[in-house]
Amino acid sequence: MDSFDILISILGSTIRLSIPLIFTALAGLFSERAGIFDIGLEGKMLAAAFAAACTAHLTGSAWAGLCAGLGISLFFSLIHGFASITNRGNQIISGVALNFVAAGLTVVLGQAWFGQGGRTPQVTNDGRFAPIILPGADAMRDVPFIGPIYANVISGNNILTYIAFLAVPLSWWVLYRTRFGLRLRAVGENPGAVDTAGISVTFLRYRAVLVAGFLCGFSGTYLAIAQSAAFIKDMSAGKGYIALAALIFAKWKPVPVMFACLLFGFLDALANFMQGKAVPGIGEVPVQIFQALPYILTCILLAGFIGAANPPKAGGVPYTKER
């Protein structure tokens, strides 16, 4: 395998590994822009993956699995909203609690229902989102440089992959070109001013966390029945936290979020490729170095070396209406 083939392989892996990060980071973007910190992204993703895998296995339908993943993720979002918006509870504690609930409940239910140590049975081909071959992919395969990129990187992905990339410009348009987006950003900066204008802060924040739950549902479904063919214990593997790191790294902006997720996905793909391989002059490099790079980059950003990353001013602060 020559260098170009290796690059194409790594780029293809980068796309596949970035999709759950993109969905989840965009989910955090909507929630945190409205002033609700959502540490529970990991739990929503994990619960959605379990629900999607169970439903796809029982029904043999990937779309039914997606609906189940969306439903359970939206339910978790409502719980987070009830705790942190209605009852003005600590948003961090609420999110962490959801992560623990999802991590424990998925294993317990998986063992009780299927008896496979927390796993779900393999879903059939109809229960998975199959790759889509774009028009002209086979014809362009032999075209130098462009052909392999189109045939092996752009084409051959499942529909959730393309939805993830479409969600980025759609999120930008919603946040910066609609009345809802303007109010959402305003409630994350100064909820008192929004309330004074006669707009319900509570209703806006609930809609934001529901959008976050909707996007996390796509993320979990992708993990279970698009990237894989079953649910595995703790299969989210910290991707919710990596997505939060990407969100901070991108300074809470949709398009930079996509590029940050692609960067982190590339580092993950590179770590997989470098396993057991020696670097000339250095020797074998532990893959943990590549896996730690996303967090190292985020820490560098937070330290202010490459510009300040300032979250929404009202983020994490329960809003109490003045009387």
mmCIF file of C-alpha atoms in Angstrom:
data_model
loop_
_atom_site.group_PDB
_atom_site.id
_atom_site.type_symbol
_atom_site.label_atom_id
_atom_site.label_comp_id
_atom_site.label_asym_id
_atom_site.label_seq_id
_atom_site.Cartn_x
_atom_site.Cartn_y
_atom_site.Cartn_z
ATOM 1 C CA MET A 1 0.000 0.000 0.000
ATOM 2 C CA ASP A 2 1.548 3.299 -1.113
ATOM 3 C CA SER A 3 1.405 6.586 0.763
ATOM 4 C CA PHE A 4 -1.607 7.899 -1.153
ATOM 5 C CA ASP A 5 -3.640 4.762 -0.443
ATOM 6 C CA ILE A 6 -2.736 5.056 3.233
ATOM 7 C CA LEU A 7 -3.857 8.697 3.232
ATOM 8 C CA ILE A 8 -7.173 7.778 1.580
ATOM 9 C CA SER A 9 -7.717 5.042 4.172
ATOM 10 C CA ILE A 10 -7.019 7.428 7.050
ATOM 11 C CA LEU A 11 -9.303 10.094 5.558
ATOM 12 C CA GLY A 12 -12.122 7.563 5.195
ATOM 13 C CA SER A 13 -11.686 6.533 8.824
ATOM 14 C CA THR A 14 -11.575 10.199 9.826
ATOM 15 C CA ILE A 15 -15.022 10.796 8.317
ATOM 16 C CA ARG A 16 -16.537 7.734 9.993
ATOM 17 C CA LEU A 17 -15.040 8.522 13.400
ATOM 18 C CA SER A 18 -16.014 12.211 13.235
ATOM 19 C CA ILE A 19 -19.757 11.727 12.686
ATOM 20 C CA PRO A 20 -20.791 11.000 16.299
ATOM 21 C CA LEU A 21 -18.583 13.890 17.421
ATOM 22 C CA ILE A 22 -20.240 16.299 14.964
ATOM 23 C CA PHE A 23 -23.768 15.359 16.032
ATOM 24 C CA THR A 24 -22.906 15.523 19.721
ATOM 25 C CA ALA A 25 -20.895 18.744 19.530
ATOM 26 C CA LEU A 26 -23.751 20.453 17.661
ATOM 27 C CA ALA A 27 -26.087 19.192 20.386
ATOM 28 C CA GLY A 28 -23.895 20.805 23.021
ATOM 29 C CA LEU A 29 -23.726 23.956 20.902
ATOM 30 C CA PHE A 30 -27.494 24.510 20.993
ATOM 31 C CA SER A 31 -27.760 23.703 24.677
ATOM 32 C CA GLU A 32 -24.836 25.821 25.827
ATOM 33 C CA ARG A 33 -25.748 28.735 23.559
ATOM 34 C CA ALA A 34 -28.988 28.861 25.543
ATOM 35 C CA GLY A 35 -27.082 28.890 28.835
ATOM 36 C CA ILE A 36 -27.544 25.207 29.766
ATOM 37 C CA PHE A 37 -24.327 23.273 30.269
ATOM 38 C CA ASP A 38 -24.893 19.702 29.157
ATOM 39 C CA ILE A 39 -22.364 17.240 30.552
ATOM 40 C CA GLY A 40 -25.008 14.567 29.923
ATOM 41 C CA LEU A 41 -24.276 14.352 26.185
ATOM 42 C CA GLU A 42 -22.396 11.116 26.827
ATOM 43 C CA GLY A 43 -25.368 9.543 28.595
ATOM 44 C CA LYS A 44 -27.847 10.589 25.926
ATOM 45 C CA MET A 45 -25.641 9.145 23.218
ATOM 46 C CA LEU A 46 -25.248 5.858 25.099
ATOM 47 C CA ALA A 47 -28.963 5.539 25.855
ATOM 48 C CA ALA A 48 -29.841 6.315 22.230
ATOM 49 C CA ALA A 49 -27.376 3.689 21.005
ATOM 50 C CA PHE A 50 -28.943 1.053 23.263
ATOM 51 C CA ALA A 51 -32.508 1.933 22.276
ATOM 52 C CA ALA A 52 -31.632 1.996 18.571
ATOM 53 C CA ALA A 53 -29.856 -1.374 18.696
ATOM 54 C CA CYS A 54 -32.683 -3.052 20.640
ATOM 55 C CA THR A 55 -35.396 -1.700 18.360
ATOM 56 C CA ALA A 56 -33.483 -2.456 15.155
ATOM 57 C CA HIS A 57 -32.910 -6.020 16.376
ATOM 58 C CA LEU A 58 -36.580 -6.564 17.267
ATOM 59 C CA THR A 59 -38.101 -4.882 14.207
ATOM 60 C CA GLY A 60 -35.398 -5.397 11.598
ATOM 61 C CA SER A 61 -35.745 -1.725 10.638
ATOM 62 C CA ALA A 62 -32.966 0.838 10.882
ATOM 63 C CA TRP A 63 -35.487 3.675 10.723
ATOM 64 C CA ALA A 64 -37.429 2.237 13.667
ATOM 65 C CA GLY A 65 -34.114 2.067 15.527
ATOM 66 C CA LEU A 66 -33.470 5.718 14.721
ATOM 67 C CA CYS A 67 -36.905 6.721 16.031
ATOM 68 C CA ALA A 68 -36.270 4.807 19.258
ATOM 69 C CA GLY A 69 -32.849 6.429 19.665
ATOM 70 C CA LEU A 70 -34.325 9.875 19.131
ATOM 71 C CA GLY A 71 -37.158 9.165 21.558
ATOM 72 C CA ILE A 72 -35.002 8.033 24.482
ATOM 73 C CA SER A 73 -32.522 10.858 23.932
ATOM 74 C CA LEU A 74 -35.330 13.425 23.949
ATOM 75 C CA PHE A 75 -36.646 11.838 27.161
ATOM 76 C CA PHE A 76 -33.237 12.216 28.817
ATOM 77 C CA SER A 77 -33.160 15.842 27.637
ATOM 78 C CA LEU A 78 -36.520 16.488 29.266
ATOM 79 C CA ILE A 79 -35.173 15.068 32.528
ATOM 80 C CA HIS A 80 -32.142 17.333 32.304
ATOM 81 C CA GLY A 81 -34.383 20.286 31.510
ATOM 82 C CA PHE A 82 -36.723 19.519 34.396
ATOM 83 C CA ALA A 83 -33.811 19.325 36.822
ATOM 84 C CA SER A 84 -31.813 22.306 35.606
ATOM 85 C CA ILE A 85 -34.449 24.661 34.146
ATOM 86 C CA THR A 86 -37.703 24.047 36.009
ATOM 87 C CA ASN A 87 -36.115 23.230 39.371
ATOM 88 C CA ARG A 88 -33.011 25.391 38.830
ATOM 89 C CA GLY A 89 -30.733 22.562 39.901
ATOM 90 C CA ASN A 90 -27.020 22.302 39.308
ATOM 91 C CA GLN A 91 -26.581 21.612 35.601
ATOM 92 C CA ILE A 92 -23.284 19.773 35.988
ATOM 93 C CA ILE A 93 -24.654 17.374 38.604
ATOM 94 C CA SER A 94 -27.763 16.734 36.526
ATOM 95 C CA GLY A 95 -25.681 15.885 33.454
ATOM 96 C CA VAL A 96 -23.286 13.632 35.357
ATOM 97 C CA ALA A 97 -26.233 11.829 36.964
ATOM 98 C CA LEU A 98 -27.700 11.113 33.519
ATOM 99 C CA ASN A 99 -24.361 9.702 32.404
ATOM 100 C CA PHE A 100 -24.296 7.313 35.369
ATOM 101 C CA VAL A 101 -27.929 6.296 34.813
ATOM 102 C CA ALA A 102 -27.335 5.566 31.128
ATOM 103 C CA ALA A 103 -24.107 3.647 31.765
ATOM 104 C CA GLY A 104 -25.740 1.440 34.404
ATOM 105 C CA LEU A 105 -29.215 1.034 32.938
ATOM 106 C CA THR A 106 -28.051 -0.026 29.481
ATOM 107 C CA VAL A 107 -25.929 -2.843 30.934
ATOM 108 C CA VAL A 108 -28.619 -4.025 33.359
ATOM 109 C CA LEU A 109 -31.380 -4.032 30.741
ATOM 110 C CA GLY A 110 -29.117 -5.566 28.113
ATOM 111 C CA GLN A 111 -28.220 -8.447 30.425
ATOM 112 C CA ALA A 112 -31.835 -8.917 31.554
ATOM 113 C CA TRP A 113 -33.277 -8.915 28.032
ATOM 114 C CA PHE A 114 -30.589 -10.662 25.995
ATOM 115 C CA GLY A 115 -28.242 -12.353 28.494
ATOM 116 C CA GLN A 116 -25.085 -11.349 26.611
ATOM 117 C CA GLY A 117 -23.254 -9.380 29.273
ATOM 118 C CA GLY A 118 -24.850 -6.061 28.421
ATOM 119 C CA ARG A 119 -24.543 -6.507 24.664
ATOM 120 C CA THR A 120 -27.414 -6.695 22.228
ATOM 121 C CA PRO A 121 -27.633 -9.312 19.453
ATOM 122 C CA GLN A 122 -26.269 -8.454 16.030
ATOM 123 C CA VAL A 123 -28.807 -6.666 13.861
ATOM 124 C CA THR A 124 -29.582 -7.838 10.348
ATOM 125 C CA ASN A 125 -28.529 -5.914 7.257
ATOM 126 C CA ASP A 126 -32.012 -4.359 7.059
ATOM 127 C CA GLY A 127 -31.560 -3.193 10.638
ATOM 128 C CA ARG A 128 -28.468 -1.164 9.748
ATOM 129 C CA PHE A 129 -27.958 1.966 7.691
ATOM 130 C CA ALA A 130 -26.170 0.667 4.614
ATOM 131 C CA PRO A 131 -23.480 2.557 2.674
ATOM 132 C CA ILE A 132 -24.713 4.728 -0.197
ATOM 133 C CA ILE A 133 -22.766 4.603 -3.441
ATOM 134 C CA LEU A 134 -22.975 8.039 -5.042
ATOM 135 C CA PRO A 135 -23.507 8.392 -8.806
ATOM 136 C CA GLY A 136 -20.310 7.958 -10.815
ATOM 137 C CA ALA A 137 -18.260 6.578 -7.915
ATOM 138 C CA ASP A 138 -17.277 3.381 -9.739
ATOM 139 C CA ALA A 139 -16.573 5.232 -12.995
ATOM 140 C CA MET A 140 -14.317 7.784 -11.263
ATOM 141 C CA ARG A 141 -12.411 5.263 -9.171
ATOM 142 C CA ASP A 142 -9.494 5.110 -11.627
ATOM 143 C CA VAL A 143 -9.229 8.886 -12.124
ATOM 144 C CA PRO A 144 -5.932 10.053 -10.580
ATOM 145 C CA PHE A 145 -6.161 11.770 -7.192
ATOM 146 C CA ILE A 146 -9.815 12.904 -7.434
ATOM 147 C CA GLY A 147 -11.236 9.458 -8.191
ATOM 148 C CA PRO A 148 -10.111 7.639 -5.020
ATOM 149 C CA ILE A 149 -11.188 10.585 -2.841
ATOM 150 C CA TYR A 150 -14.667 10.655 -4.376
ATOM 151 C CA ALA A 151 -15.082 6.865 -4.474
ATOM 152 C CA ASN A 152 -13.600 5.965 -1.086
ATOM 153 C CA VAL A 153 -13.999 9.066 1.094
ATOM 154 C CA ILE A 154 -17.031 11.013 -0.152
ATOM 155 C CA SER A 155 -19.010 8.050 -1.514
ATOM 156 C CA GLY A 156 -19.748 4.827 0.338
ATOM 157 C CA ASN A 157 -20.998 6.394 3.563
ATOM 158 C CA ASN A 158 -24.402 5.821 5.153
ATOM 159 C CA ILE A 159 -27.174 8.406 5.168
ATOM 160 C CA LEU A 160 -26.456 9.550 8.742
ATOM 161 C CA THR A 161 -23.002 10.665 7.611
ATOM 162 C CA TYR A 162 -24.463 13.017 5.025
ATOM 163 C CA ILE A 163 -27.107 14.221 7.491
ATOM 164 C CA ALA A 164 -24.316 15.128 9.941
ATOM 165 C CA PHE A 165 -22.553 17.339 7.412
ATOM 166 C CA LEU A 166 -25.851 18.903 6.314
ATOM 167 C CA ALA A 167 -26.623 19.647 9.967
ATOM 168 C CA VAL A 168 -23.624 21.986 10.173
ATOM 169 C CA PRO A 169 -24.806 24.681 7.704
ATOM 170 C CA LEU A 170 -28.376 24.149 8.917
ATOM 171 C CA SER A 171 -27.269 24.837 12.505
ATOM 172 C CA TRP A 172 -25.413 27.960 11.356
ATOM 173 C CA TRP A 173 -28.525 29.196 9.546
ATOM 174 C CA VAL A 174 -30.784 28.496 12.536
ATOM 175 C CA LEU A 175 -28.450 30.232 15.000
ATOM 176 C CA TYR A 176 -27.551 33.287 12.926
ATOM 177 C CA ARG A 177 -30.390 33.776 10.439
ATOM 178 C CA THR A 178 -33.602 32.997 12.319
ATOM 179 C CA ARG A 179 -35.550 34.674 15.092
ATOM 180 C CA PHE A 180 -35.280 31.503 17.175
ATOM 181 C CA GLY A 181 -31.487 31.529 16.864
ATOM 182 C CA LEU A 182 -31.241 35.192 17.805
ATOM 183 C CA ARG A 183 -33.342 34.642 20.902
ATOM 184 C CA LEU A 184 -31.425 31.476 21.750
ATOM 185 C CA ARG A 185 -28.087 33.287 21.696
ATOM 186 C CA ALA A 186 -29.576 36.184 23.649
ATOM 187 C CA VAL A 187 -30.912 33.940 26.417
ATOM 188 C CA GLY A 188 -27.437 32.450 26.819
ATOM 189 C CA GLU A 189 -25.888 35.888 27.233
ATOM 190 C CA ASN A 190 -28.517 37.885 29.105
ATOM 191 C CA PRO A 191 -31.687 36.003 30.051
ATOM 192 C CA GLY A 192 -32.953 38.978 32.032
ATOM 193 C CA ALA A 193 -33.104 41.131 28.902
ATOM 194 C CA VAL A 194 -34.932 38.380 27.029
ATOM 195 C CA ASP A 195 -37.445 38.061 29.859
ATOM 196 C CA THR A 196 -37.940 41.828 29.916
ATOM 197 C CA ALA A 197 -38.831 41.667 26.209
ATOM 198 C CA GLY A 198 -41.702 39.336 27.070
ATOM 199 C CA ILE A 199 -40.070 36.127 25.818
ATOM 200 C CA SER A 200 -40.172 33.026 27.987
ATOM 201 C CA VAL A 201 -36.653 32.069 29.059
ATOM 202 C CA THR A 202 -37.879 28.686 30.273
ATOM 203 C CA PHE A 203 -39.554 27.807 26.963
ATOM 204 C CA LEU A 204 -36.498 28.847 24.945
ATOM 205 C CA ARG A 205 -34.146 26.807 27.084
ATOM 206 C CA TYR A 206 -36.401 23.753 26.922
ATOM 207 C CA ARG A 207 -36.427 23.979 23.140
ATOM 208 C CA ALA A 208 -32.645 24.212 23.151
ATOM 209 C CA VAL A 209 -32.178 21.081 25.276
ATOM 210 C CA LEU A 210 -34.708 19.231 23.111
ATOM 211 C CA VAL A 211 -32.718 20.111 20.000
ATOM 212 C CA ALA A 212 -29.644 18.811 21.818
ATOM 213 C CA GLY A 213 -31.461 15.579 22.613
ATOM 214 C CA PHE A 214 -32.578 15.224 19.006
ATOM 215 C CA LEU A 215 -29.004 15.507 17.725
ATOM 216 C CA CYS A 216 -27.659 13.135 20.400
ATOM 217 C CA GLY A 217 -30.236 10.617 19.227
ATOM 218 C CA PHE A 218 -28.656 10.652 15.780
ATOM 219 C CA SER A 219 -25.223 10.261 17.332
ATOM 220 C CA GLY A 220 -26.130 7.224 19.416
ATOM 221 C CA THR A 221 -28.008 5.606 16.545
ATOM 222 C CA TYR A 222 -24.982 6.049 14.311
ATOM 223 C CA LEU A 223 -22.757 4.278 16.827
ATOM 224 C CA ALA A 224 -25.070 1.286 17.222
ATOM 225 C CA ILE A 225 -26.546 0.558 13.792
ATOM 226 C CA ALA A 226 -24.463 2.481 11.282
ATOM 227 C CA GLN A 227 -20.860 2.284 12.449
ATOM 228 C CA SER A 228 -21.497 -1.003 14.278
ATOM 229 C CA ALA A 229 -24.154 -3.727 14.156
ATOM 230 C CA ALA A 230 -24.999 -4.021 17.857
ATOM 231 C CA PHE A 231 -24.812 -2.227 21.170
ATOM 232 C CA ILE A 232 -21.688 -2.869 23.247
ATOM 233 C CA LYS A 233 -21.211 -1.875 26.876
ATOM 234 C CA ASP A 234 -19.959 1.727 27.157
ATOM 235 C CA MET A 235 -19.614 1.941 23.380
ATOM 236 C CA SER A 236 -19.715 5.750 23.453
ATOM 237 C CA ALA A 237 -16.227 5.500 25.026
ATOM 238 C CA GLY A 238 -16.039 9.126 26.147
ATOM 239 C CA LYS A 239 -17.099 10.612 22.808
ATOM 240 C CA GLY A 240 -19.516 12.928 24.595
ATOM 241 C CA TYR A 241 -16.627 14.487 26.513
ATOM 242 C CA ILE A 242 -14.487 14.684 23.373
ATOM 243 C CA ALA A 243 -17.382 16.476 21.647
ATOM 244 C CA LEU A 244 -17.467 18.981 24.520
ATOM 245 C CA ALA A 245 -13.739 19.500 24.048
ATOM 246 C CA ALA A 246 -14.325 20.089 20.325
ATOM 247 C CA LEU A 247 -17.090 22.560 21.168
ATOM 248 C CA ILE A 248 -14.776 24.551 23.426
ATOM 249 C CA PHE A 249 -11.938 24.300 20.895
ATOM 250 C CA ALA A 250 -14.287 25.703 18.214
ATOM 251 C CA LYS A 251 -15.461 28.538 20.510
ATOM 252 C CA TRP A 252 -19.146 27.555 20.233
ATOM 253 C CA LYS A 253 -19.453 28.190 16.480
ATOM 254 C CA PRO A 254 -21.030 25.610 14.110
ATOM 255 C CA VAL A 255 -18.549 25.530 11.216
ATOM 256 C CA PRO A 256 -15.428 25.538 13.436
ATOM 257 C CA VAL A 257 -17.142 22.765 15.440
ATOM 258 C CA MET A 258 -17.187 20.600 12.316
ATOM 259 C CA PHE A 259 -13.497 21.211 11.628
ATOM 260 C CA ALA A 260 -12.587 20.564 15.263
ATOM 261 C CA CYS A 261 -14.466 17.254 15.170
ATOM 262 C CA LEU A 262 -12.726 16.326 11.912
ATOM 263 C CA LEU A 263 -9.380 17.133 13.540
ATOM 264 C CA PHE A 264 -10.176 14.965 16.538
ATOM 265 C CA GLY A 265 -11.478 12.221 14.248
ATOM 266 C CA PHE A 266 -8.263 12.408 12.248
ATOM 267 C CA LEU A 267 -6.181 12.020 15.412
ATOM 268 C CA ASP A 268 -8.296 9.003 16.382
ATOM 269 C CA ALA A 269 -7.880 7.464 12.918
ATOM 270 C CA LEU A 270 -4.139 8.160 13.026
ATOM 271 C CA ALA A 271 -3.916 6.500 16.449
ATOM 272 C CA ASN A 272 -5.612 3.389 15.056
ATOM 273 C CA PHE A 273 -3.278 3.338 12.068
ATOM 274 C CA MET A 274 -0.131 3.822 14.149
ATOM 275 C CA GLN A 275 -0.780 0.890 16.459
ATOM 276 C CA GLY A 276 2.261 -1.364 16.381
ATOM 277 C CA LYS A 277 4.102 0.820 13.852
ATOM 278 C CA ALA A 278 7.480 2.433 14.439
ATOM 279 C CA VAL A 279 8.318 6.049 13.585
ATOM 280 C CA PRO A 280 11.801 6.459 12.042
ATOM 281 C CA GLY A 281 14.236 7.861 14.581
ATOM 282 C CA ILE A 282 11.734 7.529 17.440
ATOM 283 C CA GLY A 283 10.493 3.966 17.474
ATOM 284 C CA GLU A 284 7.020 2.778 18.340
ATOM 285 C CA VAL A 285 4.879 5.640 19.625
ATOM 286 C CA PRO A 286 2.171 4.784 22.220
ATOM 287 C CA VAL A 287 -1.282 5.356 20.719
ATOM 288 C CA GLN A 288 -2.297 7.079 23.964
ATOM 289 C CA ILE A 289 -0.273 10.099 22.830
ATOM 290 C CA PHE A 290 -2.533 10.550 19.799
ATOM 291 C CA GLN A 291 -5.650 9.887 21.873
ATOM 292 C CA ALA A 292 -4.590 12.556 24.376
ATOM 293 C CA LEU A 293 -3.955 15.233 21.724
ATOM 294 C CA PRO A 294 -7.593 16.482 21.563
ATOM 295 C CA TYR A 295 -7.542 17.185 25.290
ATOM 296 C CA ILE A 296 -4.058 18.713 25.145
ATOM 297 C CA LEU A 297 -5.186 21.069 22.357
ATOM 298 C CA THR A 298 -8.271 22.033 24.365
ATOM 299 C CA CYS A 299 -6.157 22.775 27.449
ATOM 300 C CA ILE A 300 -3.837 24.942 25.336
ATOM 301 C CA LEU A 301 -6.852 26.851 24.057
ATOM 302 C CA LEU A 302 -8.325 27.318 27.529
ATOM 303 C CA ALA A 303 -4.966 28.562 28.767
ATOM 304 C CA GLY A 304 -5.261 31.381 26.234
ATOM 305 C CA PHE A 305 -2.289 30.521 24.035
ATOM 306 C CA ILE A 306 -4.339 30.583 20.809
ATOM 307 C CA GLY A 307 -7.080 33.008 21.745
ATOM 308 C CA ALA A 308 -9.615 33.067 24.543
ATOM 309 C CA ALA A 309 -12.544 30.661 24.543
ATOM 310 C CA ASN A 310 -15.328 32.446 26.387
ATOM 311 C CA PRO A 311 -18.551 30.493 26.972
ATOM 312 C CA PRO A 312 -21.974 32.217 26.978
ATOM 313 C CA LYS A 313 -22.112 34.571 29.947
ATOM 314 C CA ALA A 314 -25.233 33.010 31.455
ATOM 315 C CA GLY A 315 -24.017 29.464 30.924
ATOM 316 C CA GLY A 316 -24.529 27.142 33.863
ATOM 317 C CA VAL A 317 -26.435 29.757 35.881
ATOM 318 C CA PRO A 318 -30.106 29.004 36.698
ATOM 319 C CA TYR A 319 -32.336 31.916 35.808
ATOM 320 C CA THR A 320 -34.526 33.352 38.536
ATOM 321 C CA LYS A 321 -37.100 35.879 37.404
ATOM 322 C CA GLU A 322 -36.880 39.137 39.269
ATOM 323 C CA ARG A 323 -40.045 40.286 40.944
#
